[in-house]
Amino acid sequence: HLQECSTAAEVSQQQFNGVDPIYKRQQESWDKVLRILSHLLLLTTQLSREPHTELPLRKSIHQLVSVMDPRTTQGDSLLHLSVSKSNTLKTQAFFEDGSQKSELFPSLPVATLLVECGARLNATNALESTPLHTAACLPNFQKEVVELLLSEGGHMDMRNLQGVRPSQLLAGNPASNITITKYMSLKCLCAQVISTSSLPYRGEVPRMLEEFIEAH
């Protein structure tokens, strides 16, 4: 166990220094470090916190998610992990009463804490999926979590590498009764029309708008 912890610490130091883990053992250790971090954040939300420690805690979390922004080898951020049912460790016995030994994630308290501390709502992983893509999938779906991401600025219509939008995932999710149009802006709908209709726009609109349209 000491050797495993040492390896994980070494890998984490490399990652924060901008050196990605290369070998499979390094990648597995690094991913485990991030899963452990997400579970520690879950414990933080479950424990009572004193007012005088709240600000330093939130500053530390802000430094972690906004400045360091660590990612798994698949590009998932801590916010991605917080809304994913597959974010598990070998043992889930974190609570003595046994009431939360399974399915600790998705976690609304952790997602809320991360968002409040500056986590990037529309950060994309290796598949160019945002946390909203992850949360909108049927296995991960929790209405409160999805509505949190949407209310804080998660884009309903950002396409991933497969061309799938969160709006499509929610529309095809029988567990969801979220009103999709409530979170769709006119500019996003216009960008979708331009994109799906293959209308020429490059060189015709400002570069900032080109990037916006490309995201749709």
PDB file of N, CA and C in Angstrom, residues 30-115:
ATOM      1  N   TRP A  30      -2.985   7.512 -11.594  1.00  0.00           N
ATOM      2  CA  TRP A  30      -3.438   8.907 -11.703  1.00  0.00           C
ATOM      3  C   TRP A  30      -4.959   9.000 -11.673  1.00  0.00           C
ATOM      4  N   ASP A  31      -5.618   8.135 -12.436  1.00  0.00           N
ATOM      5  CA  ASP A  31      -7.077   8.143 -12.442  1.00  0.00           C
ATOM      6  C   ASP A  31      -7.631   7.836 -11.051  1.00  0.00           C
ATOM      7  N   LYS A  32      -6.946   6.936 -10.335  1.00  0.00           N
ATOM      8  CA  LYS A  32      -7.381   6.593  -8.981  1.00  0.00           C
ATOM      9  C   LYS A  32      -7.235   7.798  -8.056  1.00  0.00           C
ATOM     10  N   VAL A  33      -6.163   8.562  -8.222  1.00  0.00           N
ATOM     11  CA  VAL A  33      -5.960   9.768  -7.411  1.00  0.00           C
ATOM     12  C   VAL A  33      -7.139  10.722  -7.590  1.00  0.00           C
ATOM     13  N   LEU A  34      -7.581  10.908  -8.822  1.00  0.00           N
ATOM     14  CA  LEU A  34      -8.682  11.837  -9.066  1.00  0.00           C
ATOM     15  C   LEU A  34     -10.002  11.296  -8.527  1.00  0.00           C
ATOM     16  N   ARG A  35     -10.211   9.994  -8.631  1.00  0.00           N
ATOM     17  CA  ARG A  35     -11.423   9.418  -8.043  1.00  0.00           C
ATOM     18  C   ARG A  35     -11.419   9.591  -6.520  1.00  0.00           C
ATOM     19  N   ILE A  36     -10.238   9.389  -5.912  1.00  0.00           N
ATOM     20  CA  ILE A  36     -10.124   9.589  -4.464  1.00  0.00           C
ATOM     21  C   ILE A  36     -10.417  11.044  -4.098  1.00  0.00           C
ATOM     22  N   LEU A  37      -9.901  11.984  -4.899  1.00  0.00           N
ATOM     23  CA  LEU A  37     -10.171  13.399  -4.653  1.00  0.00           C
ATOM     24  C   LEU A  37     -11.677  13.679  -4.682  1.00  0.00           C
ATOM     25  N   SER A  38     -12.356  13.102  -5.661  1.00  0.00           N
ATOM     26  CA  SER A  38     -13.797  13.339  -5.766  1.00  0.00           C
ATOM     27  C   SER A  38     -14.532  12.755  -4.559  1.00  0.00           C
ATOM     28  N   HIS A  39     -14.059  11.611  -4.054  1.00  0.00           N
ATOM     29  CA  HIS A  39     -14.687  11.011  -2.878  1.00  0.00           C
ATOM     30  C   HIS A  39     -14.377  11.810  -1.609  1.00  0.00           C
ATOM     31  N   LEU A  40     -13.187  12.404  -1.555  1.00  0.00           N
ATOM     32  CA  LEU A  40     -12.869  13.279  -0.418  1.00  0.00           C
ATOM     33  C   LEU A  40     -13.767  14.518  -0.434  1.00  0.00           C
ATOM     34  N   LEU A  41     -14.053  15.014  -1.624  1.00  0.00           N
ATOM     35  CA  LEU A  41     -14.982  16.140  -1.728  1.00  0.00           C
ATOM     36  C   LEU A  41     -16.372  15.733  -1.257  1.00  0.00           C
ATOM     37  N   LEU A  42     -16.767  14.504  -1.557  1.00  0.00           N
ATOM     38  CA  LEU A  42     -18.056  14.003  -1.072  1.00  0.00           C
ATOM     39  C   LEU A  42     -18.084  13.969   0.454  1.00  0.00           C
ATOM     40  N   LEU A  43     -17.000  13.496   1.058  1.00  0.00           N
ATOM     41  CA  LEU A  43     -16.918  13.489   2.520  1.00  0.00           C
ATOM     42  C   LEU A  43     -17.010  14.907   3.071  1.00  0.00           C
ATOM     43  N   THR A  44     -16.380  15.840   2.372  1.00  0.00           N
ATOM     44  CA  THR A  44     -16.415  17.241   2.793  1.00  0.00           C
ATOM     45  C   THR A  44     -17.842  17.762   2.851  1.00  0.00           C
ATOM     46  N   THR A  45     -18.655  17.375   1.869  1.00  0.00           N
ATOM     47  CA  THR A  45     -20.046  17.851   1.845  1.00  0.00           C
ATOM     48  C   THR A  45     -20.896  17.197   2.931  1.00  0.00           C
ATOM     49  N   GLN A  46     -20.453  16.055   3.457  1.00  0.00           N
ATOM     50  CA  GLN A  46     -21.230  15.324   4.453  1.00  0.00           C
ATOM     51  C   GLN A  46     -20.884  15.738   5.887  1.00  0.00           C
ATOM     52  N   LEU A  47     -19.697  16.311   6.063  1.00  0.00           N
ATOM     53  CA  LEU A  47     -19.254  16.691   7.396  1.00  0.00           C
ATOM     54  C   LEU A  47     -19.648  18.127   7.717  1.00  0.00           C
ATOM     55  N   SER A  48     -19.850  18.409   8.991  1.00  0.00           N
ATOM     56  CA  SER A  48     -20.152  19.782   9.402  1.00  0.00           C
ATOM     57  C   SER A  48     -18.894  20.630   9.227  1.00  0.00           C
ATOM     58  N   ARG A  49     -19.101  21.854   8.758  1.00  0.00           N
ATOM     59  CA  ARG A  49     -17.965  22.737   8.492  1.00  0.00           C
ATOM     60  C   ARG A  49     -18.130  24.034   9.281  1.00  0.00           C
ATOM     61  N   GLU A  50     -17.030  24.494   9.849  1.00  0.00           N
ATOM     62  CA  GLU A  50     -17.051  25.722  10.632  1.00  0.00           C
ATOM     63  C   GLU A  50     -16.943  26.937   9.707  1.00  0.00           C
ATOM     64  N   PRO A  51     -17.637  28.023  10.033  1.00  0.00           N
ATOM     65  CA  PRO A  51     -17.598  29.223   9.180  1.00  0.00           C
ATOM     66  C   PRO A  51     -16.185  29.740   8.927  1.00  0.00           C
ATOM     67  N   HIS A  52     -15.315  29.657   9.918  1.00  0.00           N
ATOM     68  CA  HIS A  52     -13.970  30.215   9.749  1.00  0.00           C
ATOM     69  C   HIS A  52     -13.079  29.350   8.853  1.00  0.00           C
ATOM     70  N   THR A  53     -13.513  28.121   8.588  1.00  0.00           N
ATOM     71  CA  THR A  53     -12.721  27.258   7.690  1.00  0.00           C
ATOM     72  C   THR A  53     -13.316  27.185   6.290  1.00  0.00           C
ATOM     73  N   GLU A  54     -14.511  27.728   6.116  1.00  0.00           N
ATOM     74  CA  GLU A  54     -15.211  27.581   4.831  1.00  0.00           C
ATOM     75  C   GLU A  54     -14.495  28.319   3.703  1.00  0.00           C
ATOM     76  N   LEU A  55     -14.075  29.543   3.951  1.00  0.00           N
ATOM     77  CA  LEU A  55     -13.420  30.318   2.896  1.00  0.00           C
ATOM     78  C   LEU A  55     -12.089  29.691   2.471  1.00  0.00           C
ATOM     79  N   PRO A  56     -11.201  29.321   3.404  1.00  0.00           N
ATOM     80  CA  PRO A  56      -9.957  28.650   2.977  1.00  0.00           C
ATOM     81  C   PRO A  56     -10.226  27.363   2.207  1.00  0.00           C
ATOM     82  N   LEU A  57     -11.257  26.616   2.625  1.00  0.00           N
ATOM     83  CA  LEU A  57     -11.599  25.378   1.918  1.00  0.00           C
ATOM     84  C   LEU A  57     -12.003  25.673   0.478  1.00  0.00           C
ATOM     85  N   ARG A  58     -12.864  26.648   0.305  1.00  0.00           N
ATOM     86  CA  ARG A  58     -13.344  26.980  -1.035  1.00  0.00           C
ATOM     87  C   ARG A  58     -12.234  27.566  -1.897  1.00  0.00           C
ATOM     88  N   LYS A  59     -11.319  28.297  -1.285  1.00  0.00           N
ATOM     89  CA  LYS A  59     -10.168  28.813  -2.042  1.00  0.00           C
ATOM     90  C   LYS A  59      -9.305  27.663  -2.541  1.00  0.00           C
ATOM     91  N   SER A  60      -9.129  26.650  -1.711  1.00  0.00           N
ATOM     92  CA  SER A  60      -8.330  25.490  -2.107  1.00  0.00           C
ATOM     93  C   SER A  60      -9.003  24.723  -3.235  1.00  0.00           C
ATOM     94  N   ILE A  61     -10.314  24.565  -3.137  1.00  0.00           N
ATOM     95  CA  ILE A  61     -11.046  23.859  -4.192  1.00  0.00           C
ATOM     96  C   ILE A  61     -11.017  24.663  -5.485  1.00  0.00           C
ATOM     97  N   HIS A  62     -11.132  25.990  -5.365  1.00  0.00           N
ATOM     98  CA  HIS A  62     -11.039  26.845  -6.554  1.00  0.00           C
ATOM     99  C   HIS A  62      -9.674  26.695  -7.221  1.00  0.00           C
ATOM    100  N   GLN A  63      -8.616  26.676  -6.436  1.00  0.00           N
ATOM    101  CA  GLN A  63      -7.279  26.483  -6.970  1.00  0.00           C
ATOM    102  C   GLN A  63      -7.190  25.150  -7.701  1.00  0.00           C
ATOM    103  N   LEU A  64      -7.814  24.134  -7.139  1.00  0.00           N
ATOM    104  CA  LEU A  64      -7.767  22.801  -7.724  1.00  0.00           C
ATOM    105  C   LEU A  64      -8.520  22.740  -9.041  1.00  0.00           C
ATOM    106  N   VAL A  65      -9.768  23.206  -9.074  1.00  0.00           N
ATOM    107  CA  VAL A  65     -10.603  22.992 -10.255  1.00  0.00           C
ATOM    108  C   VAL A  65     -10.452  24.072 -11.315  1.00  0.00           C
ATOM    109  N   SER A  66     -10.080  25.278 -10.902  1.00  0.00           N
ATOM    110  CA  SER A  66     -10.003  26.374 -11.862  1.00  0.00           C
ATOM    111  C   SER A  66      -8.591  26.607 -12.381  1.00  0.00           C
ATOM    112  N   VAL A  67      -7.606  26.438 -11.510  1.00  0.00           N
ATOM    113  CA  VAL A  67      -6.220  26.703 -11.907  1.00  0.00           C
ATOM    114  C   VAL A  67      -5.523  25.416 -12.353  1.00  0.00           C
ATOM    115  N   MET A  68      -5.525  24.389 -11.501  1.00  0.00           N
ATOM    116  CA  MET A  68      -4.879  23.125 -11.845  1.00  0.00           C
ATOM    117  C   MET A  68      -5.700  22.330 -12.860  1.00  0.00           C
ATOM    118  N   ASP A  69      -6.999  22.264 -12.641  1.00  0.00           N
ATOM    119  CA  ASP A  69      -7.933  21.562 -13.524  1.00  0.00           C
ATOM    120  C   ASP A  69      -7.421  20.178 -13.922  1.00  0.00           C
ATOM    121  N   PRO A  70      -7.178  19.293 -12.948  1.00  0.00           N
ATOM    122  CA  PRO A  70      -6.660  17.960 -13.279  1.00  0.00           C
ATOM    123  C   PRO A  70      -7.680  17.142 -14.047  1.00  0.00           C
ATOM    124  N   ARG A  71      -7.194  16.308 -14.961  1.00  0.00           N
ATOM    125  CA  ARG A  71      -8.068  15.470 -15.777  1.00  0.00           C
ATOM    126  C   ARG A  71      -7.623  14.016 -15.716  1.00  0.00           C
ATOM    127  N   THR A  72      -8.585  13.112 -15.863  1.00  0.00           N
ATOM    128  CA  THR A  72      -8.246  11.700 -15.980  1.00  0.00           C
ATOM    129  C   THR A  72      -7.584  11.466 -17.332  1.00  0.00           C
ATOM    130  N   THR A  73      -7.101  10.253 -17.543  1.00  0.00           N
ATOM    131  CA  THR A  73      -6.464   9.941 -18.823  1.00  0.00           C
ATOM    132  C   THR A  73      -7.471   9.960 -19.963  1.00  0.00           C
ATOM    133  N   GLN A  74      -8.767   9.959 -19.638  1.00  0.00           N
ATOM    134  CA  GLN A  74      -9.813  10.103 -20.660  1.00  0.00           C
ATOM    135  C   GLN A  74     -10.296  11.555 -20.776  1.00  0.00           C
ATOM    136  N   GLY A  75      -9.629  12.442 -20.043  1.00  0.00           N
ATOM    137  CA  GLY A  75      -9.955  13.858 -20.133  1.00  0.00           C
ATOM    138  C   GLY A  75     -11.088  14.324 -19.247  1.00  0.00           C
ATOM    139  N   ASP A  76     -11.592  13.440 -18.372  1.00  0.00           N
ATOM    140  CA  ASP A  76     -12.690  13.834 -17.488  1.00  0.00           C
ATOM    141  C   ASP A  76     -12.188  14.743 -16.370  1.00  0.00           C
ATOM    142  N   SER A  77     -12.916  15.813 -16.128  1.00  0.00           N
ATOM    143  CA  SER A  77     -12.606  16.709 -15.014  1.00  0.00           C
ATOM    144  C   SER A  77     -13.259  16.178 -13.745  1.00  0.00           C
ATOM    145  N   LEU A  78     -12.984  16.819 -12.629  1.00  0.00           N
ATOM    146  CA  LEU A  78     -13.634  16.430 -11.378  1.00  0.00           C
ATOM    147  C   LEU A  78     -15.145  16.623 -11.466  1.00  0.00           C
ATOM    148  N   LEU A  79     -15.582  17.605 -12.254  1.00  0.00           N
ATOM    149  CA  LEU A  79     -17.020  17.802 -12.426  1.00  0.00           C
ATOM    150  C   LEU A  79     -17.624  16.648 -13.233  1.00  0.00           C
ATOM    151  N   HIS A  80     -16.916  16.181 -14.253  1.00  0.00           N
ATOM    152  CA  HIS A  80     -17.360  14.989 -14.975  1.00  0.00           C
ATOM    153  C   HIS A  80     -17.528  13.814 -13.994  1.00  0.00           C
ATOM    154  N   LEU A  81     -16.521  13.610 -13.154  1.00  0.00           N
ATOM    155  CA  LEU A  81     -16.556  12.493 -12.215  1.00  0.00           C
ATOM    156  C   LEU A  81     -17.706  12.631 -11.220  1.00  0.00           C
ATOM    157  N   SER A  82     -17.999  13.860 -10.817  1.00  0.00           N
ATOM    158  CA  SER A  82     -19.027  14.063  -9.794  1.00  0.00           C
ATOM    159  C   SER A  82     -20.422  13.729 -10.292  1.00  0.00           C
ATOM    160  N   VAL A  83     -20.615  13.684 -11.613  1.00  0.00           N
ATOM    161  CA  VAL A  83     -21.953  13.406 -12.161  1.00  0.00           C
ATOM    162  C   VAL A  83     -22.020  12.042 -12.840  1.00  0.00           C
ATOM    163  N   SER A  84     -21.013  11.210 -12.588  1.00  0.00           N
ATOM    164  CA  SER A  84     -20.938   9.902 -13.237  1.00  0.00           C
ATOM    165  C   SER A  84     -21.137   8.764 -12.246  1.00  0.00           C
ATOM    166  N   LYS A  85     -22.050   7.869 -12.555  1.00  0.00           N
ATOM    167  CA  LYS A  85     -22.314   6.706 -11.715  1.00  0.00           C
ATOM    168  C   LYS A  85     -21.119   5.764 -11.669  1.00  0.00           C
ATOM    169  N   SER A  86     -20.294   5.789 -12.699  1.00  0.00           N
ATOM    170  CA  SER A  86     -19.139   4.882 -12.774  1.00  0.00           C
ATOM    171  C   SER A  86     -17.965   5.348 -11.931  1.00  0.00           C
ATOM    172  N   ASN A  87     -18.108   6.493 -11.264  1.00  0.00           N
ATOM    173  CA  ASN A  87     -17.044   7.001 -10.391  1.00  0.00           C
ATOM    174  C   ASN A  87     -17.090   6.236  -9.073  1.00  0.00           C
ATOM    175  N   THR A  88     -16.378   5.123  -9.026  1.00  0.00           N
ATOM    176  CA  THR A  88     -16.399   4.257  -7.846  1.00  0.00           C
ATOM    177  C   THR A  88     -14.983   3.886  -7.438  1.00  0.00           C
ATOM    178  N   LEU A  89     -14.851   3.480  -6.187  1.00  0.00           N
ATOM    179  CA  LEU A  89     -13.623   2.893  -5.673  1.00  0.00           C
ATOM    180  C   LEU A  89     -13.921   1.445  -5.292  1.00  0.00           C
ATOM    181  N   LYS A  90     -12.892   0.688  -4.946  1.00  0.00           N
ATOM    182  CA  LYS A  90     -13.093  -0.723  -4.611  1.00  0.00           C
ATOM    183  C   LYS A  90     -14.014  -0.898  -3.424  1.00  0.00           C
ATOM    184  N   THR A  91     -13.927   0.026  -2.478  1.00  0.00           N
ATOM    185  CA  THR A  91     -14.850  -0.008  -1.341  1.00  0.00           C
ATOM    186  C   THR A  91     -15.597   1.306  -1.272  1.00  0.00           C
ATOM    187  N   GLN A  92     -16.879   1.218  -0.991  1.00  0.00           N
ATOM    188  CA  GLN A  92     -17.692   2.421  -0.876  1.00  0.00           C
ATOM    189  C   GLN A  92     -18.135   2.646   0.567  1.00  0.00           C
ATOM    190  N   ALA A  93     -17.476   1.968   1.523  1.00  0.00           N
ATOM    191  CA  ALA A  93     -17.884   2.048   2.929  1.00  0.00           C
ATOM    192  C   ALA A  93     -17.339   3.309   3.588  1.00  0.00           C
ATOM    193  N   PHE A  94     -17.832   4.462   3.137  1.00  0.00           N
ATOM    194  CA  PHE A  94     -17.360   5.728   3.685  1.00  0.00           C
ATOM    195  C   PHE A  94     -18.196   6.183   4.873  1.00  0.00           C
ATOM    196  N   PHE A  95     -19.400   5.627   4.998  1.00  0.00           N
ATOM    197  CA  PHE A  95     -20.301   6.103   6.026  1.00  0.00           C
ATOM    198  C   PHE A  95     -20.643   4.965   6.970  1.00  0.00           C
ATOM    199  N   GLU A  96     -20.477   5.200   8.250  1.00  0.00           N
ATOM    200  CA  GLU A  96     -20.625   4.149   9.246  1.00  0.00           C
ATOM    201  C   GLU A  96     -22.031   3.559   9.295  1.00  0.00           C
ATOM    202  N   ASP A  97     -23.039   4.369   8.988  1.00  0.00           N
ATOM    203  CA  ASP A  97     -24.396   3.852   9.093  1.00  0.00           C
ATOM    204  C   ASP A  97     -24.770   2.966   7.920  1.00  0.00           C
ATOM    205  N   GLY A  98     -23.897   2.916   6.901  1.00  0.00           N
ATOM    206  CA  GLY A  98     -24.130   2.036   5.768  1.00  0.00           C
ATOM    207  C   GLY A  98     -25.202   2.518   4.814  1.00  0.00           C
ATOM    208  N   SER A  99     -25.699   3.724   5.026  1.00  0.00           N
ATOM    209  CA  SER A  99     -26.810   4.202   4.208  1.00  0.00           C
ATOM    210  C   SER A  99     -26.386   4.629   2.816  1.00  0.00           C
ATOM    211  N   GLN A 100     -25.087   4.872   2.615  1.00  0.00           N
ATOM    212  CA  GLN A 100     -24.653   5.376   1.323  1.00  0.00           C
ATOM    213  C   GLN A 100     -23.460   4.580   0.805  1.00  0.00           C
ATOM    214  N   LYS A 101     -23.515   3.292   0.985  1.00  0.00           N
ATOM    215  CA  LYS A 101     -22.397   2.464   0.578  1.00  0.00           C
ATOM    216  C   LYS A 101     -22.355   2.229  -0.926  1.00  0.00           C
ATOM    217  N   SER A 102     -23.479   2.430  -1.598  1.00  0.00           N
ATOM    218  CA  SER A 102     -23.508   2.200  -3.034  1.00  0.00           C
ATOM    219  C   SER A 102     -24.018   3.436  -3.746  1.00  0.00           C
ATOM    220  N   GLU A 103     -23.590   3.568  -4.986  1.00  0.00           N
ATOM    221  CA  GLU A 103     -24.037   4.673  -5.830  1.00  0.00           C
ATOM    222  C   GLU A 103     -23.856   6.026  -5.137  1.00  0.00           C
ATOM    223  N   LEU A 104     -22.632   6.296  -4.734  1.00  0.00           N
ATOM    224  CA  LEU A 104     -22.332   7.587  -4.124  1.00  0.00           C
ATOM    225  C   LEU A 104     -22.411   8.713  -5.149  1.00  0.00           C
ATOM    226  N   PHE A 105     -22.186   8.364  -6.376  1.00  0.00           N
ATOM    227  CA  PHE A 105     -22.259   9.323  -7.476  1.00  0.00           C
ATOM    228  C   PHE A 105     -23.274   8.820  -8.500  1.00  0.00           C
ATOM    229  N   PRO A 106     -23.906   9.735  -9.219  1.00  0.00           N
ATOM    230  CA  PRO A 106     -23.756  11.187  -9.230  1.00  0.00           C
ATOM    231  C   PRO A 106     -24.102  11.811  -7.871  1.00  0.00           C
ATOM    232  N   SER A 107     -23.440  12.919  -7.589  1.00  0.00           N
ATOM    233  CA  SER A 107     -23.637  13.595  -6.311  1.00  0.00           C
ATOM    234  C   SER A 107     -23.964  15.065  -6.544  1.00  0.00           C
ATOM    235  N   LEU A 108     -25.180  15.447  -6.207  1.00  0.00           N
ATOM    236  CA  LEU A 108     -25.573  16.851  -6.322  1.00  0.00           C
ATOM    237  C   LEU A 108     -24.742  17.745  -5.402  1.00  0.00           C
ATOM    238  N   PRO A 109     -24.501  17.353  -4.132  1.00  0.00           N
ATOM    239  CA  PRO A 109     -23.691  18.223  -3.259  1.00  0.00           C
ATOM    240  C   PRO A 109     -22.282  18.466  -3.794  1.00  0.00           C
ATOM    241  N   VAL A 110     -21.638  17.421  -4.336  1.00  0.00           N
ATOM    242  CA  VAL A 110     -20.278  17.595  -4.862  1.00  0.00           C
ATOM    243  C   VAL A 110     -20.306  18.460  -6.111  1.00  0.00           C
ATOM    244  N   ALA A 111     -21.250  18.197  -7.013  1.00  0.00           N
ATOM    245  CA  ALA A 111     -21.354  19.003  -8.234  1.00  0.00           C
ATOM    246  C   ALA A 111     -21.611  20.467  -7.881  1.00  0.00           C
ATOM    247  N   THR A 112     -22.477  20.698  -6.899  1.00  0.00           N
ATOM    248  CA  THR A 112     -22.782  22.067  -6.474  1.00  0.00           C
ATOM    249  C   THR A 112     -21.542  22.748  -5.916  1.00  0.00           C
ATOM    250  N   LEU A 113     -20.810  22.047  -5.068  1.00  0.00           N
ATOM    251  CA  LEU A 113     -19.597  22.607  -4.479  1.00  0.00           C
ATOM    252  C   LEU A 113     -18.571  22.954  -5.549  1.00  0.00           C
ATOM    253  N   LEU A 114     -18.389  22.061  -6.501  1.00  0.00           N
ATOM    254  CA  LEU A 114     -17.421  22.298  -7.576  1.00  0.00           C
ATOM    255  C   LEU A 114     -17.824  23.490  -8.436  1.00  0.00           C
ATOM    256  N   VAL A 115     -19.101  23.566  -8.781  1.00  0.00           N
ATOM    257  CA  VAL A 115     -19.584  24.684  -9.599  1.00  0.00           C
ATOM    258  C   VAL A 115     -19.421  25.999  -8.851  1.00  0.00           C
TER     259      VAL A 115
END
